[in-house]
PDB file of C-alpha atoms in Angstrom:
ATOM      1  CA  UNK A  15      12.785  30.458  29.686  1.00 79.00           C
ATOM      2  CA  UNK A  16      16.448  31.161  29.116  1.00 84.00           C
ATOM      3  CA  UNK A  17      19.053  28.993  30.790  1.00 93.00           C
ATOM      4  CA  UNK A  18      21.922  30.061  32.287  1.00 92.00           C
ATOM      5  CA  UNK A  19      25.320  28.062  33.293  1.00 96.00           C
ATOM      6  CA  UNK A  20      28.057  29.508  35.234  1.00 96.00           C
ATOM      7  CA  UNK A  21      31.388  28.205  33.834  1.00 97.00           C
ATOM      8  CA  UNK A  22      35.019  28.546  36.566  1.00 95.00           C
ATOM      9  CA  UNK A  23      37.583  29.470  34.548  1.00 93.00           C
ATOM     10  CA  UNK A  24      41.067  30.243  35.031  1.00 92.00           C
ATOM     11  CA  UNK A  25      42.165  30.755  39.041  1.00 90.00           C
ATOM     12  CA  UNK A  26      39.583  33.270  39.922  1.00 90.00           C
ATOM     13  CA  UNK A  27      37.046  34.067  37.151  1.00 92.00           C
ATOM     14  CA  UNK A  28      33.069  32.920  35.836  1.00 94.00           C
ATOM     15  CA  UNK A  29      32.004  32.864  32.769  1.00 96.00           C
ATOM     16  CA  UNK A  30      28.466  33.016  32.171  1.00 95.00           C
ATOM     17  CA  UNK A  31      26.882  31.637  29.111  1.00 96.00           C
ATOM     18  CA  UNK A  32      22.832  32.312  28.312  1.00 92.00           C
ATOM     19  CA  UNK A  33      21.086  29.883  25.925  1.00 95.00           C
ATOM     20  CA  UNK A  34      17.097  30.639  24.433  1.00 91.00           C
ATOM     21  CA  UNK A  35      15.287  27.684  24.267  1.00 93.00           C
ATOM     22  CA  UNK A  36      13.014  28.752  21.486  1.00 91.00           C
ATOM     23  CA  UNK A  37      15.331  30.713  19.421  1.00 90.00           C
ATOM     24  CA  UNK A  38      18.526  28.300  19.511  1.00 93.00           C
ATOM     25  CA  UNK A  39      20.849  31.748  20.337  1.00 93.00           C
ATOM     26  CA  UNK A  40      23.449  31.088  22.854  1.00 96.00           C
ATOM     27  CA  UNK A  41      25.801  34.060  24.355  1.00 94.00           C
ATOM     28  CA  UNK A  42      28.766  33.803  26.271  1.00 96.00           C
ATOM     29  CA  UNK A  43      29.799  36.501  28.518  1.00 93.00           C
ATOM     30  CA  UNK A  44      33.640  37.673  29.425  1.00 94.00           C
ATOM     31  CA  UNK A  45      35.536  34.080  27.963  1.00 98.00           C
ATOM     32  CA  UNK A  46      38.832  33.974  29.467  1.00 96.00           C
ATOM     33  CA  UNK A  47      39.119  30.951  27.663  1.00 97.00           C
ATOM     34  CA  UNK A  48      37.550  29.320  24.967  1.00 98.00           C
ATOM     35  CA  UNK A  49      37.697  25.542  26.288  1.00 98.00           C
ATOM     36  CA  UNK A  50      35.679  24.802  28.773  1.00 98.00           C
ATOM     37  CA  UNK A  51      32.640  26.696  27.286  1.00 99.00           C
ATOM     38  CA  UNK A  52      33.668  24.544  23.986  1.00 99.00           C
ATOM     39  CA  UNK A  53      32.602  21.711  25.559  1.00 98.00           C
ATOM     40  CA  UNK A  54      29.842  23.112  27.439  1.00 99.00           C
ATOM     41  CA  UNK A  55      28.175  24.156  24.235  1.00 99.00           C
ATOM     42  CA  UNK A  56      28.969  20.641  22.483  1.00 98.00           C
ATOM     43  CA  UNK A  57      27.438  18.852  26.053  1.00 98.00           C
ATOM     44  CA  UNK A  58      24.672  21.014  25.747  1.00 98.00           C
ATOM     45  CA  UNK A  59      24.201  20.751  21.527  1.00 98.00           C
ATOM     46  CA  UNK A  60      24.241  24.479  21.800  1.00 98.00           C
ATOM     47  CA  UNK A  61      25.703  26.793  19.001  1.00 97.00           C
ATOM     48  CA  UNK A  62      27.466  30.122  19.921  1.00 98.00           C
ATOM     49  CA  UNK A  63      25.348  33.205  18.837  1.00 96.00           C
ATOM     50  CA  UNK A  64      26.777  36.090  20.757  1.00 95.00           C
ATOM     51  CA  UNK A  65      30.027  37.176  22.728  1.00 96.00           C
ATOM     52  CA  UNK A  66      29.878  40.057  25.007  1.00 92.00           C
ATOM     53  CA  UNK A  67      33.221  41.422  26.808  1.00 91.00           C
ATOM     54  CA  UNK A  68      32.360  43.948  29.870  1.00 86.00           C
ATOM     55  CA  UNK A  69      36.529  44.978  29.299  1.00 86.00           C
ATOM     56  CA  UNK A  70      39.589  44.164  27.708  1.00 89.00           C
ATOM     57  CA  UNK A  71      41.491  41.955  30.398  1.00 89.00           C
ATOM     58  CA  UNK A  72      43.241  39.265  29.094  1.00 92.00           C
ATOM     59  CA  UNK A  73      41.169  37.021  31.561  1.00 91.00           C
ATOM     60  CA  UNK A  74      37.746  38.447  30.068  1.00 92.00           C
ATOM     61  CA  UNK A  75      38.396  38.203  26.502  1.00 96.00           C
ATOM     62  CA  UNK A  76      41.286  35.419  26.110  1.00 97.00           C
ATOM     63  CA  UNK A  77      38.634  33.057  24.595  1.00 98.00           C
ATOM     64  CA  UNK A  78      37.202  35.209  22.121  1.00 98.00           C
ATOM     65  CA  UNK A  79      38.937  34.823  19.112  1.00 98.00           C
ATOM     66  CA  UNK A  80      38.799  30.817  19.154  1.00 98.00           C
ATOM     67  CA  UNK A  81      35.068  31.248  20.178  1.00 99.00           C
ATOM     68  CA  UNK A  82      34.456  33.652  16.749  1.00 98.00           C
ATOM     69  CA  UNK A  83      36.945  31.381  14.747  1.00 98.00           C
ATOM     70  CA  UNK A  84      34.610  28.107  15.395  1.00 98.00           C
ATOM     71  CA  UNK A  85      31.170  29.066  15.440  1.00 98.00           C
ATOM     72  CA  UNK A  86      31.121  32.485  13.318  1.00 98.00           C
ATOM     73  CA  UNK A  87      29.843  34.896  16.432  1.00 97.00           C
ATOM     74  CA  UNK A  88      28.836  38.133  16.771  1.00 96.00           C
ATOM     75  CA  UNK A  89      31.428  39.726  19.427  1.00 96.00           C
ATOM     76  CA  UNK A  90      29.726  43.510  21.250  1.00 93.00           C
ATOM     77  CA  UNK A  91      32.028  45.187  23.880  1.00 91.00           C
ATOM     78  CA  UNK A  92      32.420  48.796  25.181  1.00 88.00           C
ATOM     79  CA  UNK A  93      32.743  50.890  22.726  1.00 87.00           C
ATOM     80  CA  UNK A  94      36.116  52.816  24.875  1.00 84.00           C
ATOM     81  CA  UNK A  95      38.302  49.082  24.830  1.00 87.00           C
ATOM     82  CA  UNK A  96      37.558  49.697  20.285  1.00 90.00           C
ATOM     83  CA  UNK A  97      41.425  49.381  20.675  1.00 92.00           C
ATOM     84  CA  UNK A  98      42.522  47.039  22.884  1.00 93.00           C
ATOM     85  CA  UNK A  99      39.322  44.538  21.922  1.00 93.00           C
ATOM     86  CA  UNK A 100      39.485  43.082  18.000  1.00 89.00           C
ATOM     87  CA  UNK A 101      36.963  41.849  15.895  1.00 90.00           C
ATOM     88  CA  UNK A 102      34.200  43.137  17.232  1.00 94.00           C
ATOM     89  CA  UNK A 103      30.658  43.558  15.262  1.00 95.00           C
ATOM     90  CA  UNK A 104      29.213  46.435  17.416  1.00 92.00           C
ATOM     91  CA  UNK A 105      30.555  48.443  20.157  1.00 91.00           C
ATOM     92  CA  UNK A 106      28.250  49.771  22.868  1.00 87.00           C
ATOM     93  CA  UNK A 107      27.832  52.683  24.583  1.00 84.00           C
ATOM     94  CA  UNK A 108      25.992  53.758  27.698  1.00 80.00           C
ATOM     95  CA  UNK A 109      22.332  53.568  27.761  1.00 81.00           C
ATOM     96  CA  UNK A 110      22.684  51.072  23.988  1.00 84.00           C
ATOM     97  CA  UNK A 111      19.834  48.618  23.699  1.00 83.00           C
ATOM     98  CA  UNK A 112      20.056  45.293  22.291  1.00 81.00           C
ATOM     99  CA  UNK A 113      18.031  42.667  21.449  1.00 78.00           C
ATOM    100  CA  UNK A 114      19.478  39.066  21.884  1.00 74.00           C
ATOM    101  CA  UNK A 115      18.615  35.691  22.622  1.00 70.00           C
ATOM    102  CA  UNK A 116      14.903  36.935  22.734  1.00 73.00           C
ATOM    103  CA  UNK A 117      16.102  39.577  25.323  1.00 74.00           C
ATOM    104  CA  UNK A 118      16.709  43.162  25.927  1.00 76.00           C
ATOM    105  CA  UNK A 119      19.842  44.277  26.773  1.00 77.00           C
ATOM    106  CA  UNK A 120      21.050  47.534  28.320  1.00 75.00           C
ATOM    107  CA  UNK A 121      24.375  48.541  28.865  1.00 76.00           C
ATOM    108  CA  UNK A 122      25.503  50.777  31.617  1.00 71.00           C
ATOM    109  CA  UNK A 123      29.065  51.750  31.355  1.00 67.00           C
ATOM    110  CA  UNK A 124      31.590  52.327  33.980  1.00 62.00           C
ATOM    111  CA  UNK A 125      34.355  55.193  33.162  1.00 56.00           C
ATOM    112  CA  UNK A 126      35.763  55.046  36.413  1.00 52.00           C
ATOM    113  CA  UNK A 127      36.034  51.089  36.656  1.00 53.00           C
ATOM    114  CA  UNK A 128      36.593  50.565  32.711  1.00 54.00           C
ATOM    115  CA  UNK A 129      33.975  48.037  32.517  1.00 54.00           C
ATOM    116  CA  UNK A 130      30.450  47.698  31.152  1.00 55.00           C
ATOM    117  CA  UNK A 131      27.273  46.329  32.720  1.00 57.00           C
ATOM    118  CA  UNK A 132      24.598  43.849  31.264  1.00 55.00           C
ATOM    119  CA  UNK A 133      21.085  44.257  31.973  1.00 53.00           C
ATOM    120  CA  UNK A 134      19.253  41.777  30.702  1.00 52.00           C
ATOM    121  CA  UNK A 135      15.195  41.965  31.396  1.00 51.00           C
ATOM    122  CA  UNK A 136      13.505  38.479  31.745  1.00 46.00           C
ATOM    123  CA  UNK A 137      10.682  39.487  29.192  1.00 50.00           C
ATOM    124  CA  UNK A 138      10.898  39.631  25.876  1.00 50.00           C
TER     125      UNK A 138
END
């Protein structure tokens, strides 16, 4: 079953971090800042698989260059923030599938709000 822990960061953000039990791949979504889910994944003995932005604000992706600098990461975000968000491995576009952390995910982007939705399904 995939666990899930809900990081505070900064004054008024989460950060959401998804861990697969069986296949060892962790992903962090929208780090604001590398730290805290640092020592999350050293508390837990996790390793970083995966970074996914939903857009480019500073408080969303503030973390991910330290995150990708320490544990080697694959980093997906929209595919419209290509040049405001660096580094990235694959950008998505509406209706992309993925498969991660023994998941599916589907991405459902927002033009109007300049943001991208997650879906992850619970089966594999």
């Amino acid at each position: 079953m995939t666990q899930i822990e809900i990081i505070k960061a900064l004054s008024d953000n989460y950060i959401y971090v998804l861990h697969n039990p069986i296949n060892k791949q962790t992903a962090v979504i929208d780090p604001g800042e590398a730290q805290p889910v640092i020592e999350l994944l050293e508390k837990k003995d996790w390793k970083l698989s995966h970074i996914f932005n939903t857009h480019h604000h500073e408080d969303h992706i503030g973390g991910n260059q330290k995150l990708i600098d320490k544990y080697n990461c694959k980093l997906i975000a929209p595919k419209y923030d290509q040049n405001k968000i660096h580094n990235c491995d694959h950008y998505v576009l509406d209706g992309d599938e993925i498969d991660m952390i023994g998941k599916k995910l589907k991405f459902f982007t927002h033009l109007a709000t300049l943001s991208v939705t997650y879906v992850i399904t619970l089966r594999a």
